[in-house]
XYZ file of C-alpha atoms in Angstrom:
676
model
C -36.005 40.969 27.266
C -37.893 37.850 28.518
C -37.998 35.197 25.625
C -41.391 34.542 23.990
C -42.713 31.529 25.585
C -44.878 30.626 22.372
C -41.667 30.547 20.155
C -39.807 27.183 20.855
C -36.508 28.631 19.634
C -36.811 31.998 21.240
C -35.330 31.053 24.764
C -32.231 29.271 23.100
C -31.514 32.273 20.970
C -31.900 34.610 23.855
C -29.409 32.444 25.880
C -26.828 32.424 23.027
C -27.066 36.247 22.632
C -26.677 36.717 26.334
C -23.403 34.808 26.491
C -22.071 36.190 23.211
C -18.807 38.062 23.041
C -20.656 41.473 22.523
C -23.705 40.388 24.699
C -25.212 41.958 27.698
C -22.930 40.001 30.077
C -19.735 41.136 28.348
C -21.071 44.764 28.427
C -21.942 44.642 32.048
C -19.100 42.440 33.473
C -15.589 43.451 32.699
C -14.162 40.110 33.645
C -16.580 38.065 31.493
C -15.141 35.848 28.804
C -17.179 33.564 26.747
C -16.706 29.893 27.586
C -17.945 27.067 25.405
C -18.542 24.885 28.482
C -20.627 27.419 30.210
C -22.754 27.937 26.981
C -23.206 24.232 26.557
C -24.718 23.944 30.133
C -26.884 27.093 29.597
C -28.378 25.622 26.400
C -29.119 22.345 28.187
C -30.888 24.276 31.013
C -32.845 26.336 28.355
C -33.990 23.115 26.701
C -35.019 21.627 30.016
C -37.165 24.743 30.913
C -38.673 24.741 27.428
C -39.670 21.134 27.625
C -40.438 21.182 31.386
C -38.128 18.229 31.591
C -35.513 16.836 34.041
C -31.682 17.706 33.667
C -28.932 16.277 35.736
C -25.757 18.309 34.949
C -22.271 17.960 36.405
C -20.197 21.089 35.725
C -16.451 21.039 36.446
C -14.706 23.964 38.383
C -14.414 27.039 36.330
C -17.421 26.400 34.120
C -19.476 29.161 35.705
C -22.500 27.043 36.419
C -24.275 29.558 38.447
C -24.656 31.996 35.580
C -25.222 29.060 33.206
C -28.531 28.129 35.015
C -29.591 31.638 36.145
C -29.389 33.315 32.854
C -31.885 31.021 31.062
C -34.061 30.779 34.039
C -34.309 34.707 34.136
C -34.771 34.979 30.308
C -37.506 32.414 30.307
C -39.736 34.500 32.462
C -40.806 31.419 34.372
C -41.613 31.482 38.187
C -38.817 29.484 39.819
C -37.540 27.990 43.066
C -33.688 27.800 43.364
C -32.279 25.722 46.084
C -28.824 25.534 47.243
C -26.907 23.730 50.078
C -26.216 26.373 52.796
C -27.636 29.616 54.032
C -24.386 31.393 53.034
C -24.798 30.281 49.467
C -28.383 31.382 49.519
C -27.187 34.966 50.606
C -24.530 34.878 47.807
C -27.282 34.066 45.224
C -29.718 36.488 46.507
C -27.450 39.485 47.402
C -24.898 39.139 44.726
C -25.438 36.834 41.618
C -29.228 37.415 40.907
C -29.175 41.277 41.267
C -26.088 41.315 38.995
C -27.750 39.266 36.297
C -31.192 41.084 36.638
C -29.243 44.351 36.111
C -27.121 42.984 33.100
C -30.112 41.455 31.377
C -32.332 44.437 32.325
C -35.263 42.202 33.327
C -38.145 43.273 35.651
C -37.740 40.232 37.964
C -38.772 40.284 41.619
C -36.582 38.207 44.031
C -37.148 36.674 47.388
C -35.095 34.924 49.965
C -36.696 32.169 52.231
C -35.029 30.528 55.082
C -36.030 28.308 57.948
C -37.714 29.840 60.865
C -34.679 29.508 63.069
C -32.986 32.164 60.889
C -35.427 34.793 61.781
C -35.937 36.893 64.963
C -39.122 35.968 66.717
C -40.403 39.313 68.285
C -42.705 37.435 70.832
C -39.961 35.321 72.121
C -37.502 38.287 72.210
C -39.912 39.897 74.525
C -40.137 36.844 76.653
C -36.297 36.537 76.797
C -36.081 40.089 77.891
C -38.690 39.757 80.664
C -37.939 36.256 82.078
C -34.949 34.452 80.605
C -32.016 33.448 82.795
C -29.000 34.320 80.785
C -25.703 32.403 81.254
C -23.218 35.369 81.581
C -22.739 39.087 81.111
C -21.699 38.513 77.404
C -25.169 36.994 76.764
C -26.791 40.013 78.447
C -24.810 42.350 76.077
C -25.730 40.228 73.167
C -29.484 40.260 73.852
C -29.282 44.090 74.204
C -27.569 44.233 70.760
C -30.237 42.049 69.316
C -32.897 44.272 70.740
C -31.285 47.398 69.307
C -31.058 45.768 65.807
C -34.648 44.565 66.018
C -35.766 48.267 65.935
C -34.220 48.830 62.502
C -34.278 45.438 60.666
C -36.817 44.920 58.045
C -36.173 41.227 57.201
C -35.437 39.947 60.682
C -32.794 37.652 59.208
C -30.222 37.190 61.929
C -27.555 36.772 59.300
C -27.597 40.673 59.240
C -26.058 40.717 62.764
C -22.265 40.690 62.269
C -20.466 38.492 64.808
C -23.382 36.657 66.035
C -22.146 32.962 66.472
C -24.516 30.334 65.125
C -23.919 28.341 68.252
C -24.888 31.199 70.616
C -27.158 29.868 73.456
C -29.299 33.050 72.772
C -30.546 31.991 69.441
C -33.148 29.414 70.820
C -34.427 32.144 73.106
C -35.081 34.798 70.371
C -36.226 32.494 67.484
C -39.153 30.197 67.087
C -39.553 26.564 66.260
C -42.339 24.653 64.589
C -43.244 23.350 68.048
C -43.283 26.653 69.970
C -44.552 29.047 67.376
C -47.922 30.387 68.322
C -49.100 31.081 64.753
C -51.959 33.366 64.252
C -52.563 33.339 68.105
C -49.227 35.115 68.554
C -49.558 38.744 69.859
C -47.049 39.804 67.235
C -48.336 37.790 64.359
C -49.006 40.844 62.135
C -45.248 41.834 62.587
C -43.765 38.338 62.233
C -40.673 38.150 60.124
C -41.331 34.490 59.216
C -44.706 35.353 57.715
C -43.478 38.376 55.948
C -40.628 36.346 54.278
C -43.313 33.702 53.167
C -45.610 36.396 51.733
C -42.602 37.807 49.858
C -41.754 34.426 48.530
C -45.309 33.902 47.249
C -45.213 37.187 45.374
C -41.854 36.793 43.785
C -40.691 35.520 40.463
C -37.631 33.916 41.764
C -37.279 32.394 45.280
C -33.986 31.173 46.765
C -34.366 28.473 49.456
C -32.009 25.783 50.782
C -32.055 21.930 50.594
C -32.839 21.583 54.360
C -35.810 23.935 54.035
C -37.120 22.097 50.923
C -37.142 18.608 52.655
C -38.160 20.051 56.006
C -41.262 21.218 54.255
C -41.891 18.067 52.476
C -41.811 16.261 55.903
C -43.532 18.827 58.125
C -45.328 21.317 55.661
C -43.930 24.051 57.877
C -41.569 26.339 55.892
C -43.676 27.927 53.178
C -42.172 25.789 50.457
C -45.391 23.599 50.280
C -47.532 26.610 49.347
C -44.765 27.900 46.872
C -43.844 24.762 45.050
C -47.165 24.111 43.146
C -47.144 27.741 41.774
C -43.545 27.603 40.216
C -42.782 26.522 36.695
C -39.063 25.348 37.475
C -37.134 23.985 40.469
C -33.480 24.275 40.331
C -31.084 22.565 42.803
C -27.383 23.830 42.903
C -24.907 21.938 44.886
C -27.114 18.952 44.283
C -24.559 16.356 45.477
C -25.842 17.445 49.025
C -29.451 16.971 48.281
C -29.723 13.321 49.265
C -28.135 13.581 52.689
C -30.224 16.717 53.421
C -33.368 14.776 52.450
C -32.544 11.701 54.638
C -31.988 13.951 57.499
C -35.310 15.709 57.316
C -37.578 13.062 55.881
C -37.069 10.901 59.041
C -38.473 10.985 62.638
C -36.275 12.285 65.407
C -36.661 12.282 69.213
C -33.832 14.304 70.849
C -33.102 14.873 74.454
C -32.555 18.429 73.616
C -36.346 18.725 72.697
C -37.141 17.446 76.032
C -35.062 19.873 77.933
C -36.332 22.839 75.754
C -40.076 21.838 76.311
C -39.443 21.521 80.108
C -37.969 25.077 80.159
C -40.883 26.519 78.045
C -43.530 24.691 80.091
C -42.125 26.039 83.387
C -41.956 29.545 82.015
C -45.517 29.560 80.530
C -46.878 27.871 83.660
C -45.486 30.447 86.043
C -46.375 33.407 83.830
C -50.033 32.547 82.793
C -51.211 29.966 85.396
C -49.209 30.067 88.476
C -50.613 27.786 91.108
C -53.019 26.016 88.902
C -50.749 22.948 88.278
C -47.467 21.711 89.664
C -45.334 23.279 86.918
C -42.068 22.869 88.669
C -42.647 19.202 89.200
C -44.012 18.633 85.635
C -40.968 20.314 84.148
C -38.533 18.570 86.350
C -40.015 15.179 85.342
C -39.679 16.055 81.519
C -36.042 17.253 81.966
C -35.139 14.287 84.189
C -36.719 11.823 81.593
C -34.653 13.486 78.804
C -31.360 13.220 80.832
C -32.136 9.629 81.489
C -32.750 8.929 77.921
C -29.396 10.313 77.042
C -27.669 8.330 79.664
C -29.146 4.968 78.541
C -28.731 5.866 74.897
C -25.044 6.502 75.567
C -24.487 3.398 77.712
C -20.845 3.332 78.411
C -20.055 6.248 76.111
C -21.545 8.729 78.556
C -18.671 11.158 78.065
C -18.267 11.841 74.388
C -16.374 14.468 72.267
C -17.877 15.487 68.946
C -20.718 13.452 67.400
C -20.773 9.665 67.625
C -23.265 7.576 65.507
C -24.398 4.317 67.123
C -26.132 1.450 65.595
C -29.565 1.067 66.823
C -29.051 -2.703 67.508
C -26.363 -1.726 70.074
C -29.001 -0.270 72.410
C -32.370 -1.394 71.244
C -32.570 -4.404 73.506
C -31.304 -2.636 76.516
C -33.819 -2.624 79.462
C -32.473 0.702 80.476
C -33.309 2.373 77.039
C -36.767 0.876 77.016
C -37.376 2.195 80.524
C -36.266 5.568 79.612
C -38.417 5.861 76.696
C -41.396 4.739 78.816
C -40.510 7.564 81.194
C -40.340 9.985 78.432
C -43.747 8.857 77.402
C -45.182 9.271 80.866
C -43.625 12.619 81.671
C -44.746 14.250 78.459
C -48.184 12.679 78.421
C -48.601 14.348 81.935
C -47.269 17.615 80.617
C -49.647 17.528 77.524
C -52.548 16.880 79.891
C -51.734 19.847 82.026
C -51.243 22.155 79.144
C -54.426 21.115 77.490
C -56.400 22.153 80.631
C -54.852 25.578 80.522
C -55.433 26.172 76.807
C -58.047 28.859 77.473
C -55.642 31.020 79.449
C -52.848 31.562 76.708
C -52.127 30.416 73.288
C -48.695 29.283 74.509
C -50.284 26.176 76.285
C -51.978 24.891 73.061
C -48.548 24.718 71.370
C -47.115 23.217 74.564
C -49.862 20.501 74.556
C -49.057 19.659 70.887
C -45.296 19.559 71.527
C -45.558 17.297 74.670
C -48.080 14.914 72.926
C -45.653 14.606 69.910
C -42.642 13.646 72.029
C -44.771 11.149 74.000
C -45.922 9.603 70.715
C -42.288 9.449 69.362
C -41.091 7.762 72.508
C -43.725 5.045 71.902
C -42.737 4.764 68.286
C -39.024 4.101 69.188
C -40.177 1.280 71.536
C -41.460 -0.649 68.485
C -39.844 -1.836 65.270
C -38.655 0.462 62.417
C -40.839 1.064 59.405
C -39.999 -0.949 56.174
C -37.143 0.567 54.091
C -36.035 2.710 57.099
C -32.954 2.602 59.212
C -32.444 3.613 62.775
C -29.578 5.017 64.761
C -28.510 7.145 67.666
C -26.547 10.380 67.310
C -24.523 11.256 70.517
C -23.032 14.623 71.250
C -21.513 15.867 74.480
C -24.976 17.507 75.385
C -27.729 15.403 74.022
C -28.822 12.149 72.146
C -30.828 12.070 68.968
C -32.693 8.769 68.140
C -33.296 8.878 64.435
C -35.404 6.751 62.014
C -34.890 7.720 58.324
C -35.387 6.509 54.665
C -32.344 5.232 52.927
C -32.595 7.720 50.109
C -34.801 10.417 48.615
C -36.184 8.487 45.545
C -39.749 8.199 46.734
C -40.021 11.746 48.129
C -38.599 13.350 45.016
C -40.625 11.203 42.689
C -43.825 12.171 44.548
C -42.836 15.850 44.184
C -42.157 15.522 40.503
C -45.476 13.772 39.840
C -47.462 16.544 41.645
C -47.027 19.074 38.833
C -45.739 19.532 35.395
C -42.557 21.696 35.847
C -38.883 21.661 34.867
C -36.603 19.968 37.335
C -32.843 20.857 37.181
C -30.037 19.375 39.298
C -26.450 20.607 38.977
C -23.079 20.417 40.919
C -19.377 20.016 40.345
C -19.581 16.459 41.579
C -22.486 14.117 40.796
C -20.778 10.898 39.977
C -17.857 9.360 38.124
C -19.702 7.761 35.158
C -21.665 9.272 32.166
C -25.074 8.262 33.863
C -24.078 10.264 36.985
C -25.401 7.262 38.694
C -24.106 8.062 42.204
C -26.578 10.952 42.332
C -29.324 9.873 39.837
C -29.923 6.416 41.356
C -30.351 7.716 44.841
C -32.574 10.506 43.648
C -34.768 8.504 41.390
C -33.706 10.524 38.284
C -33.078 7.605 35.893
C -35.477 9.236 33.317
C -33.654 12.691 33.307
C -31.260 14.087 30.632
C -27.634 13.676 31.836
C -24.906 16.158 30.977
C -21.242 16.368 31.908
C -19.397 19.467 31.202
C -15.778 19.487 31.938
C -13.612 22.223 33.448
C -12.111 24.797 30.985
C -8.914 24.761 33.019
C -5.622 23.404 31.613
C -5.078 20.891 34.425
C -2.023 19.221 32.693
C -0.211 22.422 32.752
C -1.625 23.990 35.959
C -1.551 20.998 38.388
C 0.300 17.918 39.476
C -0.844 14.806 41.426
C 1.583 12.929 43.789
C 0.547 9.579 45.261
C 3.359 8.277 47.359
C 3.597 4.458 46.665
C 6.019 3.711 49.502
C 3.946 5.088 52.414
C 2.373 3.540 55.511
C -1.239 2.164 54.794
C -4.007 4.107 56.481
C -4.706 1.286 58.926
C -0.944 1.184 60.110
C -0.071 3.073 63.277
C 2.629 5.264 61.668
C 0.223 6.798 59.025
C -0.807 9.920 60.738
C 2.754 10.918 61.586
C 3.827 10.131 58.006
C 1.037 12.399 56.671
C 2.130 15.162 59.009
C 5.741 14.778 58.066
C 4.992 15.024 54.338
C 2.632 17.796 54.952
C 5.375 19.793 56.812
C 7.885 19.155 54.000
C 5.407 20.385 51.491
C 4.664 23.481 53.548
C 8.419 24.214 53.921
C 8.960 23.826 50.176
C 5.927 26.102 49.296
C 6.152 28.666 52.077
C 3.044 27.480 53.685
C 0.173 27.752 51.009
C -1.136 24.442 51.968
C -4.516 22.672 53.046
C -4.244 19.363 54.825
C -7.646 17.633 54.562
C -8.262 14.612 56.878
C -11.109 12.203 56.717
C -11.836 12.085 60.466
C -11.726 14.426 63.385
C -9.293 12.021 65.218
C -6.851 12.073 62.489
C -7.159 15.875 62.398
C -5.895 16.256 65.937
C -3.090 13.774 65.454
C -1.802 15.300 62.181
C -2.140 18.849 63.370
C -0.044 18.367 66.461
C 2.786 16.513 64.583
C 2.668 19.226 61.805
C 3.140 21.991 64.420
C 6.069 20.139 65.865
C 7.737 19.747 62.468
C 7.191 23.455 61.665
C 8.603 24.443 65.058
C 11.606 22.131 64.695
C 12.396 23.679 61.214
C 12.186 27.237 62.793
C 10.001 28.213 59.828
C 7.691 30.689 61.349
C 4.863 29.162 59.199
C 1.490 29.568 61.002
C -0.623 26.489 61.749
C -4.427 26.941 61.711
C -6.641 24.049 62.813
C -10.460 23.550 62.351
C -12.297 24.101 65.534
C -9.809 26.750 66.952
C -11.825 29.471 65.447
C -14.912 29.870 63.271
C -14.309 28.710 59.642
C -14.566 32.119 58.155
C -11.903 33.474 60.587
C -9.493 30.621 59.744
C -9.822 31.353 56.021
C -9.217 35.085 56.575
C -6.199 34.370 58.495
C -4.963 31.779 56.058
C -5.225 34.421 53.165
C -3.633 37.202 55.374
C -0.709 34.954 56.234
C 0.165 34.956 52.491
C 0.123 38.663 51.819
C 3.585 40.093 51.040
C 5.674 39.665 54.052
C 3.394 37.288 55.757
C 4.612 34.097 57.388
C 2.629 31.681 55.324
C 0.206 29.248 56.816
C -0.905 25.567 56.809
C -4.630 24.872 57.470
C -5.596 21.403 58.888
C -9.318 20.676 58.415
C -11.748 17.836 58.214
C -15.242 17.460 56.548
C -16.233 21.133 56.560
C -13.216 22.020 54.480
C -13.544 19.483 51.779
C -16.084 21.611 49.883
C -17.587 25.159 49.576
C -14.067 26.745 50.032
C -12.809 29.082 47.568
C -9.179 30.262 48.004
C -8.124 31.380 44.485
C -4.605 32.660 43.672
C -1.134 31.978 45.157
C -2.333 31.597 48.757
C -3.299 28.035 48.193
C -0.881 25.865 46.114
C -0.965 22.508 47.774
C -3.948 20.190 48.911
C -2.733 17.093 50.915
C -5.462 14.512 51.601
C -4.537 11.994 54.333
C -6.402 8.926 52.792
C -9.017 7.859 50.467
C -12.358 9.081 51.662
C -14.263 5.917 51.876
C -17.470 5.955 53.902
C -17.075 4.412 57.405
C -18.371 0.786 57.133
C -19.764 0.663 60.650
C -21.973 3.654 60.072
C -25.596 2.473 60.359
C -26.763 4.330 57.273
C -23.871 2.888 55.321
C -24.584 -0.579 56.585
C -28.113 -0.268 55.538
C -27.250 0.788 52.002
C -24.760 -1.992 51.581
C -27.421 -4.586 52.614
C -29.904 -2.886 50.181
C -27.343 -3.103 47.175
C -26.440 -6.755 48.171
C -30.212 -7.611 48.092
C -30.390 -6.192 44.669
C -27.528 -8.486 43.457
C -25.030 -5.552 43.223
C -21.460 -5.110 44.195
C -21.504 -2.738 47.285
C -17.830 -2.076 47.189
C -17.793 -0.891 43.625
C -21.286 0.622 43.506
C -21.187 2.407 46.889
C -17.808 2.572 48.572
C -15.680 3.379 45.601
C -18.324 5.730 44.112
C -18.631 7.587 47.413
C -14.966 7.948 47.511
C -14.699 9.185 43.926
C -17.135 11.971 44.595
C -15.503 13.047 47.979
C -12.108 12.941 46.366
C -13.279 15.243 43.567
C -14.651 17.682 46.163
C -11.495 17.796 48.165
C -9.292 18.093 44.934
C -11.617 20.998 43.693
C -10.172 23.244 46.359
C -6.835 23.495 44.553
C -7.448 25.142 41.088
C -10.095 27.858 41.187
C -8.973 30.160 38.356
C -7.299 29.979 34.932
C -4.141 31.274 36.525
C -3.814 28.979 39.529
C -1.304 26.288 39.855
C -0.812 23.655 42.563
C 0.015 20.135 43.729
C -2.524 17.483 44.928
C -1.112 14.907 47.274
C -3.097 11.816 48.246
C -1.306 9.984 51.134
C -2.712 6.654 50.456
C -0.679 3.959 48.669
C -3.873 2.036 47.651
C -4.412 4.583 45.060
C -1.344 3.496 43.231
C -1.459 -0.183 44.225
C -5.160 -1.260 43.947
C -7.234 -1.774 40.885
C -9.925 0.684 42.058
C -7.235 3.315 42.218
C -7.389 3.787 38.385
C -11.171 4.580 38.749
C -10.341 7.092 41.417
C -7.579 8.816 39.390
C -9.988 8.872 36.347
C -12.500 10.763 38.510
C -9.980 13.628 39.219
C -9.130 16.290 36.761
C -6.452 15.238 34.331
C -3.502 16.521 36.255
C 0.068 15.690 35.366
C 1.580 13.066 37.680
C 4.912 13.212 39.515
C 6.694 10.026 40.231
C 8.425 10.863 43.567
C 8.636 13.295 46.456
C 11.576 15.136 45.050
C 9.744 15.968 41.926
C 6.560 16.968 43.845
C 8.628 19.405 46.121
C 10.509 20.831 43.052
C 7.160 21.605 41.519
C 6.063 23.437 44.668
C 9.333 25.262 44.992
C 8.991 26.461 41.452
C 5.553 27.796 42.120
C 6.663 29.659 45.105
C 9.575 31.312 43.169
C 6.984 32.347 40.554
C 4.573 33.608 43.132
C 7.453 35.774 44.818
C 8.715 37.132 41.656
C 5.287 38.034 40.242
C 2.547 38.541 43.064
C -0.047 38.824 40.370
C 1.008 35.464 38.942
C 1.019 37.037 35.423
C 3.898 34.731 34.510
C 1.451 31.993 34.334
């Protein structure tokens, strides 16, 4: 039953009853056990909902924070927006957690899932792709036929329903819409539009699940449906809130990408030939746009024309280059001409109105980047093998979030397993402008002194020494051999990942172990994790997984399959990153110590995230290895150790390997790990 909103104590009492040993959660979930930490968090959420206040809550691994905020939210009867970090976590909340709790609590709550438009099939563009797209190979032709078949049956149009469709597929831009190319109410398939249906469902629902990118994209562009939704809700909850600031910085800025130029050239040519053949020099206009985009990438890259992965360049490194200024002028001219031609054809088809707007916006952005950056903003260039992105962004999300909070009287709740390393949770709160919020830190219920060990080798090459990657690989191989695999090796850079992975493979081969090596990038992340778990089934060879940033968080491998997490070095932010440099200057201008207040704070949060992969359940055991002697030798090492869960510490490698070998013996003796 929904709590009486007029009774100040009703919601708190309902929450306590729900989490009781004989409450509805215990009756509905066989594995449910009351946890004091979970109830503390749930009570704080209930109070924030009751007061329409601000709560910033850090909940350690194993607290059960998802249920701790969802239960009071559902029992309050308030309309709510729940935002999380990724689309996969959205699906988990919408498809699993919320329906389970709704059934357990027997509440008549309607739910909706809202993603960005790139997640939904565009029926109009599907028709265009079928009739006129040039597909790269037979595989793309088969994939398009599969999408067409699925389109006849899907109700949501959410492409996540299609198993095996790669997020990087070149087909996706052809069958989805963007803000720039969507025809809106002029579209011939507007009444059947999956994006519009999702937004209508969201406006009618009691609880709507979105993601951080969508939330901030809407603040910046008013194009995702959140702008209509946010004023109508009583509460906004942000899970995985530690990712909120970076998502906001990404979407609150302005971006001019060469990919936008190439896409518009393609769409301009297709629309011109289909609706206005012979009425304008479409091939010449499109070629000029594409050429301007390619020239922009060439001059933005400079000597780095051939790149692997993503490289972030300081704006100052290229801003004064005559070549870049000329390339921006050519973008301006090419897209101004395209906009003019499209405007003259606007009566012939709605496509031309959107093309005119897109082209005019790109020309305007090109002019903007020839001038100076706005105050309190930073510029940089992202380079990938295929394109360049010129970015101007704010340093944090304080102003944007403060403006949203002031626009209506509602509860704001922010939670994550890692929000800082002090009681104020200042790492997150300062950047988000939440100094006035209630702060809560709820520790993990796990018995870390018994379940985990920390090993920091003191006699080890420093990270800036040439022998460090090989030493990391050698130690990782010894840990893997002692533990029968069961090891994640987390690197702080992609360059280190390749060096370490190659050396680990060589060491495992030399030992004749048969242990499988899995490396980020060789297969999709989900496939790598499935293979890692499968390798530790009875009779399996065991495995070591070497991963970088995407494996530091959001990975859940409970049980015996993962018993060692090895981190190559302390995860300090790169000092030459343009955004990092701008934040350092801002802190120094405020008279603060940038190393303590930024670099160490960032490293503490990242280290907690990486270490959090190790112990996921009450029965898990494992070893955390940090291959950076600075953690043992430098004063800030104490602060970083204090940020970690209270693991027992081993003094030397022999003790660390003995601990791992003991875990392996226990796992082999009792696959269910019941001995623990």
